[in-house]
Amino acid sequence: MVRTLGVAVVGFGWMGRVHTQAYARVPHHFPGLSLRPELVAVADEVPGRAEEAAAQYGFAAAHRDWREVAADPRVRAVSIAAPNFLHREIGLAMTEAGKHIWIEKPVGLTAEDARAVSDAVTKAGVQGTVGFNYRNAPAVAAARELIASGEIGTVTHVRIRLFSDYAAHPEGALTWRYERERGGSGVLGDLASHGVDLARFLLGEIEALTADTAIFLPRRARPTGATAGHTRATGGELGPVENEDYVNCLLRFASGARGVLEACRVSVGEQNNYGFEVHGTKGAVFWDFRRMGELGVSRSTSYQDQPVSTVYVGPGDGEYAAFQPGSANSMGYDDLKVIEAHHFLRSITENTPYGATLADAVHSAAALDAMSRSAERGAWVPLA
């Protein structure tokens, strides 16, 4: 028997649209799911944005104030895609209202914020899914299984990279993303949070780390109107960039493996260059998000001069079969969010967490806080 679930989206910038489209696509890719999302409400403080969303996607109600969503008994689950500084307040309000939440990372500004939302989810007995979408790539799922099987031996070290140019233009507007009070960290929350989640997903818990950060574009122009995404501004009053453009971090895993995590939002010439290289005592596995359906795999007993083969993922790897019938057919970014939406709805249906949870968000946020402390002190920081 198929049941409907009233859902709402709070914050209708780019990510709010991605969530909405994922809800619409879930029944097509996962027809066996007994819960179907119904778009009940959308909220955004920018004048006209919620109304535009309602007209385009069919939400029953449009609001300027997200509190009206919290008070709506028709809404049973909420996507929280608002700016970082609102995550804690909205997350707590929605869970206290008995609503399940699908919340974007980094779940607030600090580990304390993430932990507060996680505790509220547990106390309310609702489900919480977090937007760590890169772990949903079928190739990443295949890499995790390959590592766990021992095919590349004991993991010795990993390098995780997240390089992008979305903030590289000197005319990029000084939005909330660059302010400590509203954005919290910079590239730590934007990109390194994904890197930490991938590190844990693939290799297990991080025991200690040391990091260095830098701001390369220290001043930007303040925007004169509403912004969405990474807009430009010229002629406005210049203000300081308060959080980091770049981070590099050394990791020690509980397993004994070592790692390097590097992220930058101002890398000219780099567009979504995200990926990892995991090396073991018998082989290695490589993944590049821009070639999302491929893995580079080295496994043999040659050790020296051992070749690397390109492996195309297919049915049987992660949730690939829900999208394509045969290996080497392409998937895209939005598909990963459909998988995430499926995890969220399945969690609600079965009252069991699937996919990335608030506990994962707490671990990631704790690592980000440790990176900030390490960069300030110039020392290793344990993660207990």
Coordinates of N, CA, C and O in Angstrom, one line a residue, residues 25-33 136 138 314-326 329-331 335-336 338-340 342-343:
R25 N 11.4 12.9 -8.3 CA 12.0 11.8 -9.1 C 12.0 10.5 -8.3 O 12.1 9.4 -8.9
V26 N 11.9 10.5 -7.0 CA 12.0 9.3 -6.2 C 11.1 8.2 -6.7 O 11.5 7.1 -6.8
P27 N 9.8 8.5 -6.9 CA 8.9 7.4 -7.3 C 9.3 6.8 -8.6 O 8.9 5.6 -8.8
H28 N 9.9 7.5 -9.5 CA 10.3 6.9 -10.8 C 11.5 6.0 -10.7 O 11.5 5.0 -11.4
H29 N 12.4 6.3 -9.8 CA 13.6 5.5 -9.7 C 13.5 4.4 -8.6 O 14.2 3.4 -8.7
F30 N 12.6 4.6 -7.7 CA 12.4 3.6 -6.6 C 10.9 3.4 -6.4 O 10.3 3.7 -5.4
P31 N 10.3 2.7 -7.4 CA 8.9 2.5 -7.4 C 8.4 1.6 -6.3 O 7.2 1.6 -5.9
G32 N 9.3 0.8 -5.7 CA 8.9 -0.1 -4.6 C 8.8 0.6 -3.3 O 8.3 0.0 -2.3
L33 N 9.2 1.9 -3.2 CA 9.1 2.6 -1.9 C 7.6 2.9 -1.6 O 6.9 3.4 -2.5
N136 N 27.1 8.7 -2.0 CA 26.0 8.0 -2.7 C 26.4 7.6 -4.1 O 25.7 6.8 -4.7
P138 N 27.7 5.4 -6.9 CA 27.9 4.0 -6.9 C 29.3 3.6 -7.0 O 29.7 2.5 -6.4
G314 N 28.4 -0.5 -12.5 CA 27.1 -0.9 -13.1 C 26.1 -1.5 -12.1 O 26.3 -1.3 -10.9
P315 N 25.1 -2.1 -12.6 CA 24.1 -2.7 -11.7 C 24.8 -3.6 -10.7 O 25.7 -4.4 -11.0
G316 N 24.4 -3.5 -9.4 CA 25.1 -4.2 -8.3 C 26.0 -3.3 -7.5 O 26.4 -3.7 -6.4
D317 N 26.3 -2.1 -8.1 CA 27.2 -1.2 -7.3 C 26.3 -0.1 -6.8 O 25.6 0.7 -7.5
G318 N 26.2 0.0 -5.5 CA 25.3 1.0 -4.8 C 23.9 1.0 -5.4 O 23.3 -0.1 -5.5
E319 N 23.4 2.1 -5.7 CA 22.0 2.2 -6.2 C 22.0 2.5 -7.8 O 21.0 3.0 -8.3
Y320 N 23.1 2.1 -8.4 CA 23.2 2.3 -9.9 C 22.0 1.7 -10.6 O 21.5 2.4 -11.6
A321 N 21.5 0.5 -10.3 CA 20.5 -0.1 -11.1 C 19.2 0.7 -11.0 O 18.3 0.4 -11.9
A322 N 19.0 1.6 -10.1 CA 17.8 2.4 -10.1 C 17.8 3.5 -11.2 O 16.8 4.1 -11.4
F323 N 18.9 3.7 -11.8 CA 19.1 4.7 -12.8 C 19.4 4.2 -14.2 O 19.0 4.8 -15.2
Q324 N 20.3 3.2 -14.3 CA 20.8 2.8 -15.6 C 20.8 1.2 -15.6 O 21.0 0.6 -14.6
P325 N 20.6 0.6 -16.8 CA 20.5 -0.8 -16.9 C 21.8 -1.5 -17.2 O 21.9 -2.8 -17.0
G326 N 22.8 -0.8 -17.6 CA 24.1 -1.4 -17.9 C 25.3 -0.6 -17.5 O 25.2 0.6 -17.4
N329 N 26.9 3.6 -18.3 CA 26.0 4.7 -18.6 C 26.2 5.7 -17.5 O 26.3 5.4 -16.3
S330 N 26.1 7.0 -17.9 CA 26.5 8.1 -17.0 C 25.4 8.4 -16.0 O 24.2 8.3 -16.3
M331 N 25.8 8.8 -14.9 CA 24.9 9.4 -13.8 C 25.4 10.8 -13.6 O 26.6 11.1 -13.9
D335 N 21.4 12.9 -9.5 CA 21.0 11.5 -9.2 C 21.4 11.2 -7.8 O 20.8 10.4 -7.1
L336 N 22.6 11.7 -7.3 CA 23.0 11.4 -6.0 C 22.1 11.9 -4.9 O 21.9 11.3 -3.9
V338 N 18.8 12.2 -5.5 CA 17.7 11.3 -5.5 C 17.9 10.1 -4.6 O 17.0 9.7 -3.9
I339 N 19.1 9.6 -4.7 CA 19.5 8.5 -3.8 C 19.3 8.9 -2.3 O 18.8 8.2 -1.5
E340 N 19.8 10.1 -2.0 CA 19.7 10.7 -0.7 C 18.2 10.8 -0.2 O 17.9 10.5 0.9
H342 N 15.8 9.0 -1.3 CA 15.3 7.7 -1.1 C 15.7 7.2 0.3 O 14.9 6.6 1.0
H343 N 17.0 7.4 0.7 CA 17.4 7.0 2.0 C 16.6 7.7 3.1 O 16.2 7.1 4.1

